Coordinates of C-alpha atoms in Angstrom, one line a residue:
M1 CA 12.3 -13.1 -4.5
S2 CA 11.7 -13.2 -0.8
T3 CA 8.3 -13.2 0.9
H4 CA 7.6 -11.7 4.3
N5 CA 4.8 -10.1 6.2
L6 CA 4.2 -6.4 5.8
L7 CA 3.3 -3.7 8.4
V8 CA 2.3 -0.2 7.4
E9 CA 1.3 2.4 10.1
L10 CA 0.4 6.1 9.9
L11 CA 0.7 7.9 13.2
V12 CA -1.6 10.9 13.4
E13 CA -3.3 13.2 15.9
E14 CA -6.6 12.0 17.4
L15 CA -8.9 10.6 14.7
P16 CA -12.7 11.1 14.7
P17 CA -13.9 8.3 17.1
K18 CA -17.1 7.6 15.2
A19 CA -15.3 7.2 11.9
L20 CA -12.3 5.3 13.3
K21 CA -13.5 1.7 12.5
K22 CA -14.4 2.6 8.9
L23 CA -11.1 4.5 8.4
G24 CA -9.1 1.6 9.6
E25 CA -10.9 -0.9 7.5
S26 CA -10.7 1.2 4.4
F27 CA -7.0 1.9 4.9
A28 CA -6.2 -1.8 5.2
A29 CA -8.5 -3.1 2.4
T30 CA -7.3 -0.6 -0.2
L31 CA -3.7 -1.1 0.6
A32 CA -4.0 -4.9 0.4
E33 CA -6.0 -4.9 -2.8
S34 CA -3.5 -2.7 -4.5
L35 CA -0.7 -5.0 -3.6
K36 CA -2.6 -8.0 -4.8
S37 CA -3.4 -6.3 -8.1
Q38 CA 0.3 -5.5 -8.6
G39 CA 1.2 -9.1 -7.9
L40 CA 3.1 -8.4 -4.7
A41 CA 0.6 -10.1 -2.5
G42 CA -1.1 -13.4 -3.2
L43 CA -4.9 -13.7 -3.4
K44 CA -4.8 -15.6 -0.1
A45 CA -2.8 -13.0 1.7
V46 CA -4.5 -11.9 4.9
A47 CA -4.9 -8.2 5.7
T48 CA -5.5 -7.3 9.3
P49 CA -6.7 -3.7 10.0
L50 CA -5.3 -2.1 13.1
A51 CA -6.7 1.2 14.2
S52 CA -6.4 3.2 17.4
P53 CA -7.3 6.8 18.1
R54 CA -3.9 8.0 16.9
R55 CA -3.0 5.5 14.2
L56 CA -4.1 3.6 11.1
A57 CA -2.2 0.4 10.4
V58 CA -2.4 -2.8 8.5
H59 CA -0.6 -6.2 8.7
I60 CA -0.5 -8.1 5.5
T61 CA 0.8 -11.7 5.2
D62 CA 3.0 -13.1 2.4
V63 CA 4.1 -10.0 0.6
A64 CA 6.8 -10.5 -2.0
S65 CA 9.9 -8.2 -2.4
Q66 CA 9.4 -8.3 -6.2
A67 CA 6.4 -9.2 -8.3
A68 CA 6.8 -11.8 -11.0
D69 CA 7.4 -10.6 -14.5
Q70 CA 4.3 -10.6 -16.7
T71 CA 3.8 -11.2 -20.4
V72 CA 1.7 -8.6 -22.1
Q73 CA 0.3 -9.1 -25.6
H74 CA 0.0 -6.1 -27.9
K75 CA -2.4 -6.0 -30.8
L76 CA -0.5 -4.2 -33.6
M77 CA -2.3 -4.0 -37.0
P78 CA -3.5 -6.2 -39.9
V79 CA -0.8 -8.2 -41.6
S80 CA -1.7 -6.5 -44.9
V81 CA -0.8 -3.1 -43.3
G82 CA 2.2 -4.2 -41.3
L83 CA 4.0 -6.3 -43.9
D84 CA 4.6 -5.5 -47.6
A85 CA 4.4 -8.0 -50.5
T86 CA 7.8 -9.4 -49.7
G87 CA 7.1 -9.9 -46.0
Q88 CA 9.2 -6.9 -44.9
P89 CA 7.9 -4.5 -42.2
T90 CA 6.2 -1.4 -43.4
P91 CA 7.0 2.1 -42.0
A92 CA 3.7 1.9 -40.1
L93 CA 4.7 -1.3 -38.4
L94 CA 8.2 0.0 -37.5
K95 CA 6.7 3.2 -36.1
K96 CA 4.3 1.1 -33.9
L97 CA 7.1 -1.1 -32.7
L98 CA 9.3 1.9 -31.9
G99 CA 6.4 3.3 -29.8
L100 CA 6.5 0.0 -27.8
G101 CA 10.2 0.4 -27.2
V102 CA 11.5 -2.2 -29.6
G103 CA 13.1 -2.1 -33.1
A104 CA 13.0 -4.0 -36.3
E105 CA 14.6 -7.1 -34.7
A106 CA 11.2 -7.8 -33.0
V107 CA 9.5 -8.5 -36.4
A108 CA 10.7 -12.1 -36.4
A109 CA 8.9 -12.6 -33.0
L110 CA 5.5 -11.3 -34.1
K111 CA 2.6 -13.6 -34.0
R112 CA -0.2 -13.9 -36.5
Q113 CA -3.8 -14.5 -35.4
G114 CA -6.8 -14.8 -37.7
E115 CA -9.7 -12.4 -37.2
G116 CA -12.4 -13.1 -39.6
K117 CA -11.0 -13.2 -43.1
S118 CA -7.9 -11.4 -42.2
E119 CA -4.8 -11.9 -40.0
T120 CA -3.6 -9.5 -37.3
L121 CA 0.0 -9.1 -36.0
F122 CA 0.6 -9.4 -32.2
L123 CA 3.7 -8.8 -30.1
D124 CA 4.4 -10.3 -26.7
T125 CA 6.5 -8.3 -24.4
I126 CA 7.8 -9.0 -20.9
V127 CA 6.9 -6.4 -18.3
P128 CA 9.1 -6.5 -15.2
G129 CA 7.2 -7.1 -11.9
A130 CA 6.7 -4.2 -9.5
A131 CA 9.4 -3.7 -6.9
L132 CA 8.1 -3.6 -3.3
D133 CA 9.1 0.0 -2.7
E134 CA 7.2 1.2 -5.7
G135 CA 4.2 -1.1 -5.0
V136 CA 3.8 0.0 -1.4
Q137 CA 4.1 3.7 -2.5
K138 CA 1.3 3.2 -5.0
A139 CA -0.8 1.3 -2.6
L140 CA -0.3 3.9 0.2
D141 CA -1.2 6.8 -2.1
L142 CA -4.4 5.0 -3.1
A143 CA -5.3 4.1 0.5
L144 CA -4.9 7.6 1.7
A145 CA -6.8 9.1 -1.2
G146 CA -9.7 6.7 -0.8
L147 CA -10.3 7.1 2.9
P148 CA -13.9 7.9 3.9
V149 CA -12.8 11.1 5.6
P150 CA -15.7 13.0 7.2
K151 CA -13.8 16.3 6.8
Q152 CA -10.3 17.2 5.5
M153 CA -8.1 19.7 7.2
T154 CA -5.2 21.6 5.7
Y155 CA -1.9 22.0 7.7
Q156 CA 1.7 23.0 7.0
L157 CA 4.7 20.7 7.1
D158 CA 7.8 21.5 9.2
D159 CA 9.4 23.3 6.2
G160 CA 6.9 26.1 6.8
W161 CA 5.9 26.2 3.1
T162 CA 4.3 23.0 2.1
S163 CA 0.7 22.4 2.9
V164 CA -1.1 19.0 2.9
N165 CA -4.7 17.9 3.3
F166 CA -5.6 15.0 5.6
V167 CA -8.2 14.2 8.3
R168 CA -5.7 15.1 11.0
P169 CA -2.0 16.1 11.1
A170 CA 0.3 13.1 10.6
H171 CA 3.5 12.7 12.6
G172 CA 5.0 9.3 11.7
L173 CA 5.1 6.6 9.1
V174 CA 6.2 3.0 9.5
A175 CA 6.6 0.4 6.7
L176 CA 8.3 -2.9 7.5
H177 CA 8.7 -5.9 5.2
G178 CA 9.8 -8.5 7.7
S179 CA 12.5 -6.5 9.6
A180 CA 13.5 -4.3 6.6
V181 CA 12.2 -0.7 6.2
V182 CA 10.3 -0.2 3.0
R183 CA 11.1 3.1 1.3
C184 CA 7.9 5.1 0.9
Y185 CA 6.6 8.6 1.6
A186 CA 3.3 10.2 2.6
L187 CA 2.1 13.5 3.9
G188 CA 5.7 14.8 4.3
L189 CA 6.9 11.7 6.1
H190 CA 9.5 9.1 5.1
A191 CA 8.9 5.6 6.4
G192 CA 11.0 4.2 9.2
R193 CA 10.6 1.6 12.1
S194 CA 9.9 4.0 15.0
T195 CA 6.4 4.8 16.4
Q196 CA 4.9 6.2 19.5
G197 CA 2.8 4.6 22.2
H198 CA 0.2 6.1 24.6
R199 CA 0.8 9.8 25.3
F200 CA 0.9 9.2 29.1
E201 CA 1.2 5.5 29.8
S202 CA 4.0 4.5 27.4
T203 CA 7.2 3.2 29.0
K204 CA 9.3 5.1 26.5
P205 CA 8.9 8.0 24.1
H206 CA 9.5 5.9 21.0
V207 CA 8.9 2.3 20.2
S208 CA 11.5 0.9 17.7
L209 CA 9.8 -2.0 16.0
H210 CA 11.8 -5.2 15.5
N211 CA 9.7 -6.5 12.5
A212 CA 6.2 -6.5 11.0
D213 CA 5.1 -9.3 13.3
S214 CA 6.2 -7.7 16.6
Y215 CA 4.1 -4.6 16.1
E216 CA 1.0 -5.4 18.2
Q217 CA 3.0 -7.0 21.1
Q218 CA 5.6 -4.3 21.2
L219 CA 3.0 -1.5 21.0
F220 CA 1.2 -3.2 23.9
D221 CA 4.3 -3.9 26.1
E222 CA 6.2 -0.8 25.4
G223 CA 3.6 1.7 24.3
A224 CA 0.5 0.7 26.4
V225 CA -1.6 0.6 23.3
I226 CA -4.0 -2.1 22.0
A227 CA -3.6 -1.8 18.3
S228 CA -6.6 -3.8 17.3
F229 CA -9.9 -1.9 17.2
A230 CA -11.9 -5.0 18.1
Q231 CA -9.7 -6.0 21.0
R232 CA -9.6 -2.5 22.4
R233 CA -13.4 -2.2 22.3
A234 CA -13.7 -5.6 24.0
E235 CA -11.4 -4.5 26.7
I236 CA -13.4 -1.3 27.3
V237 CA -16.6 -3.4 27.5
R238 CA -14.9 -5.7 30.0
Q239 CA -13.8 -2.9 32.2
L240 CA -17.2 -1.2 32.1
Q241 CA -18.9 -4.4 33.1
A242 CA -16.4 -5.0 35.9
A243 CA -17.0 -1.4 37.2
A244 CA -20.8 -1.8 37.0
A245 CA -20.9 -5.2 38.7
P246 CA -22.2 -5.3 42.3
Q247 CA -19.4 -5.2 44.9

């Protein structure tokens, strides 16, 4: 199980400027919390929101390629209902086990636990940990659905038939775990490693990202874009103050 930093970016048309900060923070927070709840990101993982007028992105540290398996305890039924006088499983117990995906061979592994004056049967099962592709897809779906969007718009995808709803038309999706592309899908887009820089000042039409950690620097060097909302705002303030200073 390998651990790398994760970068997810959704490239869109110009977002509402007054809502941009909240949109970026919500996108990052929901995506990160979902990955933590699935066991793919540790509780100490750091999620950095990155939002510019044409993109929502998040960089999350220490994301695993596969979550650890989990033991789940299932409460079945009272012993008096699940086992007959000879200790053999009753039809009711066998039916319950079958519903959990196991057969009569699991009876030997059942645990008894006292509840008041009676005993109850319990079964422990191992649930495989979530794979990264599945986990990111789930987290991305939640992040997009939970955005505090001022107003949704409906637009058609390139197939001419499918319609989707989002705050603005989306044109690109990036998902990188280290240097590897994470397979996920949103708003008619499949994830890759290519994004776009500034409409007019970018040095190239597409920026091919090396890995999750190179995102901000590549976007700045090749795309003439400051990905951080806070850093871009600080730079605007600096330029305004410089322009207003006495000559």
